[in-house]
XYZ file of C-alpha atoms in Angstrom:
263
model
C -16.785 28.815 0.340
C -16.994 24.943 1.827
C -18.064 22.526 0.387
C -19.121 18.468 1.264
C -19.672 15.503 -0.837
C -18.783 13.035 1.332
C -22.211 12.804 2.875
C -24.693 14.750 2.567
C -24.595 17.586 -0.349
C -23.037 20.929 1.703
C -22.358 24.308 0.649
C -21.692 27.012 2.972
C -19.979 30.836 3.394
C -19.642 33.052 6.538
C -21.859 30.180 8.295
C -25.109 30.329 5.612
C -25.906 27.344 4.030
C -26.095 27.783 0.484
C -27.561 24.266 -1.382
C -29.869 24.400 -4.181
C -33.353 22.858 -3.563
C -34.625 21.824 -7.114
C -33.770 17.984 -7.243
C -31.982 18.784 -11.155
C -29.597 22.045 -9.945
C -28.205 19.543 -6.936
C -27.551 16.551 -9.556
C -26.071 19.592 -11.774
C -23.770 20.651 -8.432
C -22.527 16.908 -7.480
C -22.214 16.159 -10.541
C -19.433 19.478 -10.660
C -18.313 19.227 -7.426
C -17.713 15.262 -7.848
C -15.170 16.415 -11.082
C -14.149 19.791 -9.044
C -11.039 21.538 -11.462
C -11.821 19.726 -14.412
C -14.433 20.428 -17.645
C -17.860 18.215 -17.529
C -18.484 18.051 -20.890
C -22.478 19.334 -21.865
C -23.432 15.872 -22.645
C -22.547 14.431 -19.462
C -24.174 17.053 -17.277
C -27.634 16.270 -20.114
C -27.106 12.236 -19.171
C -26.977 12.352 -15.286
C -29.937 14.826 -15.080
C -32.331 12.765 -17.928
C -31.006 9.865 -18.950
C -30.786 7.916 -22.311
C -33.855 9.822 -23.363
C -33.359 13.833 -22.797
C -35.999 15.831 -23.939
C -35.351 18.638 -26.890
C -34.705 21.537 -24.494
C -32.055 19.953 -22.465
C -29.015 22.151 -23.823
C -31.461 25.166 -23.164
C -31.931 24.392 -19.614
C -28.712 22.528 -18.750
C -27.536 26.895 -19.407
C -30.604 28.157 -17.457
C -29.227 25.227 -14.360
C -25.960 26.594 -14.797
C -27.778 29.934 -14.620
C -29.416 29.820 -11.301
C -25.970 27.764 -9.261
C -24.033 30.605 -10.760
C -26.593 32.852 -8.649
C -26.057 30.352 -5.505
C -22.335 30.844 -5.724
C -22.337 34.480 -5.726
C -23.946 34.925 -2.569
C -21.012 33.348 -0.710
C -17.964 34.271 -3.356
C -14.780 35.306 -2.537
C -14.676 39.083 -3.949
C -11.526 37.934 -5.923
C -13.096 35.017 -7.520
C -16.503 35.902 -8.853
C -18.977 33.631 -9.467
C -18.532 33.135 -13.723
C -14.893 32.388 -12.788
C -15.765 30.195 -10.184
C -17.922 27.929 -12.344
C -16.814 28.530 -15.601
C -18.161 27.511 -19.229
C -15.507 25.947 -21.474
C -15.492 24.882 -25.013
C -18.025 22.046 -24.436
C -18.804 21.659 -20.658
C -17.958 23.386 -17.564
C -15.520 23.531 -14.667
C -16.157 24.319 -10.873
C -12.779 26.211 -9.596
C -11.752 25.679 -6.296
C -8.984 25.293 -3.738
C -8.611 22.005 -2.216
C -9.510 22.926 0.467
C -12.889 24.200 -0.214
C -14.135 20.598 -0.974
C -13.926 17.404 1.873
C -13.211 14.951 -1.046
C -10.088 16.657 -2.143
C -8.651 17.015 1.477
C -9.943 13.893 2.288
C -7.579 12.611 -0.815
C -4.120 14.391 0.139
C -4.943 12.925 4.307
C -5.610 9.893 2.808
C -2.152 9.141 0.655
C 0.017 10.946 3.037
C -1.713 8.457 5.331
C -0.738 5.512 2.878
C 2.367 6.465 2.548
C 3.769 6.516 6.316
C 2.012 3.306 6.308
C 4.150 2.061 3.760
C 6.813 3.422 5.737
C 6.189 1.706 8.561
C 5.146 4.685 10.643
C 1.464 2.877 12.510
C 1.633 6.492 14.266
C 1.319 8.547 11.959
C -0.998 6.406 9.441
C -3.127 5.978 11.843
C -3.472 9.691 13.042
C -3.468 10.817 9.092
C -6.242 7.782 7.980
C -8.515 8.817 10.567
C -7.877 12.568 9.852
C -9.374 11.523 6.398
C -12.072 9.785 7.462
C -13.371 12.218 9.827
C -14.706 14.297 6.874
C -17.389 11.560 5.888
C -20.457 12.141 7.548
C -22.385 9.242 5.961
C -22.117 7.960 2.430
C -21.549 10.088 -0.519
C -23.691 12.789 -1.682
C -26.556 10.854 0.192
C -29.883 13.278 -0.476
C -29.037 13.234 -3.979
C -30.955 11.712 -6.450
C -28.229 9.229 -8.348
C -28.278 9.673 -11.972
C -26.137 6.531 -13.867
C -22.761 8.906 -13.536
C -23.521 10.165 -10.144
C -24.090 6.464 -9.033
C -20.902 5.382 -10.501
C -19.058 8.247 -9.043
C -20.304 7.705 -5.666
C -19.415 3.877 -5.276
C -16.229 4.435 -5.918
C -15.565 6.985 -3.601
C -17.449 4.759 -0.945
C -15.417 2.202 -1.775
C -11.898 4.553 -1.474
C -13.821 5.115 1.798
C -13.835 1.790 2.933
C -10.080 1.071 1.636
C -9.207 3.794 4.227
C -10.906 2.524 6.657
C -8.937 -1.128 6.125
C -5.947 0.776 6.136
C -6.486 2.603 9.635
C -6.978 -0.416 11.286
C -4.390 -2.004 10.034
C -2.431 0.858 11.583
C -4.515 0.387 15.012
C -3.287 -3.602 14.952
C 0.381 -2.747 14.451
C -0.631 -0.407 17.378
C -1.560 -2.870 19.704
C -5.136 -1.332 19.708
C -6.763 -4.827 19.099
C -9.715 -4.417 22.067
C -10.648 -0.940 20.586
C -11.141 -2.914 17.263
C -13.287 -5.518 17.894
C -16.852 -4.138 18.086
C -15.868 -1.737 15.019
C -14.838 -4.936 13.222
C -17.621 -7.487 14.248
C -20.156 -4.164 11.713
C -17.727 -3.984 9.692
C -17.858 -7.839 8.978
C -21.555 -7.782 8.640
C -22.190 -4.984 6.486
C -19.535 -5.970 3.894
C -20.270 -9.716 4.054
C -17.826 -10.795 1.284
C -15.032 -8.327 2.083
C -12.340 -10.864 2.636
C -9.743 -7.920 3.467
C -12.029 -7.026 6.800
C -12.694 -10.472 8.008
C -8.543 -11.133 7.824
C -8.089 -8.145 10.286
C -11.106 -9.550 12.221
C -9.515 -12.624 12.679
C -6.428 -10.942 13.175
C -7.723 -8.477 16.104
C -10.126 -11.540 18.195
C -6.642 -13.748 17.782
C -4.045 -11.091 19.298
C -7.080 -10.272 22.553
C -6.769 -14.187 23.050
C -9.524 -14.755 21.330
C -8.769 -18.056 19.125
C -11.771 -19.883 18.493
C -13.997 -17.217 17.979
C -10.928 -15.744 15.363
C -11.497 -19.401 14.132
C -15.423 -19.046 13.974
C -15.377 -16.018 11.802
C -13.349 -18.094 9.252
C -15.703 -20.670 9.422
C -18.518 -18.135 9.102
C -16.724 -16.311 5.809
C -16.021 -19.913 4.416
C -20.384 -20.453 4.208
C -20.639 -17.181 3.048
C -18.110 -17.350 0.042
C -19.518 -20.543 -0.854
C -23.928 -19.638 -0.472
C -23.451 -16.261 -1.934
C -20.584 -17.276 -4.487
C -19.809 -20.685 -4.983
C -16.238 -19.498 -3.934
C -14.048 -20.438 -1.168
C -11.614 -18.450 1.102
C -8.704 -16.602 -1.030
C -5.072 -18.747 -0.102
C -4.202 -15.985 2.106
C -7.028 -16.229 4.961
C -6.370 -20.036 4.288
C -2.970 -19.433 4.540
C -4.307 -17.267 8.262
C -6.663 -20.166 8.817
C -3.553 -22.345 9.166
C -1.310 -20.341 11.182
C -4.437 -19.675 13.916
C -4.787 -23.148 14.498
C -1.395 -24.054 14.700
C -0.540 -20.609 16.918
C 2.677 -20.031 14.535
C 0.599 -16.139 13.723
C 2.764 -13.163 14.872
C 1.558 -9.697 13.774
C 5.509 -8.281 14.068
C 6.241 -10.891 11.453
C 3.659 -11.027 8.985
C 4.979 -7.598 7.047
C 2.028 -5.570 5.554
C -1.353 -7.338 6.051
C -3.332 -7.787 2.483
C -5.150 -4.653 2.726
C -5.944 -3.228 -1.036
């Protein structure tokens, strides 16, 4: 089977789609997929499905949802791994068992880790390729068509942040590969979508400067300074300030800059 949570919820087997339609079943499956390979306590399942005021029937209703999910998983199950062994009942919870290549999030994590390692090693070609492959797995915000309870809300926010970080790391590699012109439009959109993310502004300023648009690069700095002051009452970080000074004095050299301050 193939499971997707990097975008709308997706479950398929043999080209057939197997996605529950009931909102709470979708939430439960999403929670189990987010924690694939780990036991999810019954208490967490109940909190996600009903919040902090669960009904007295929460436990038997949860057991019914688990039974229904097993039926769904059985439709596309590998005969070597029956549905009861795919969705396992533990002492105080449930665990969804799967191979790494079945879930897009696990593939993303593996590719991103390899891409970051290549970036750290100075292999920008491999870093750009691996991070690009990782990002291509995303089909939109994580679990964008599932109602988020308290646990899903926190976990999907973290996943979306990982996507943004991987994007920044891929852009860093692309800048070092001389792909400045190709990045201008992308960075313009990203800074608009994340107006207080200083790393994106740093990358945008570098890209603009590298294509000979110094005035625009300095304008981006002043835009960031205004937004940070208006929204947070803060000024730009020392890293952005140093970059601004280097651009003003035409003393910025990408090849001598070391790793860009992307985290």
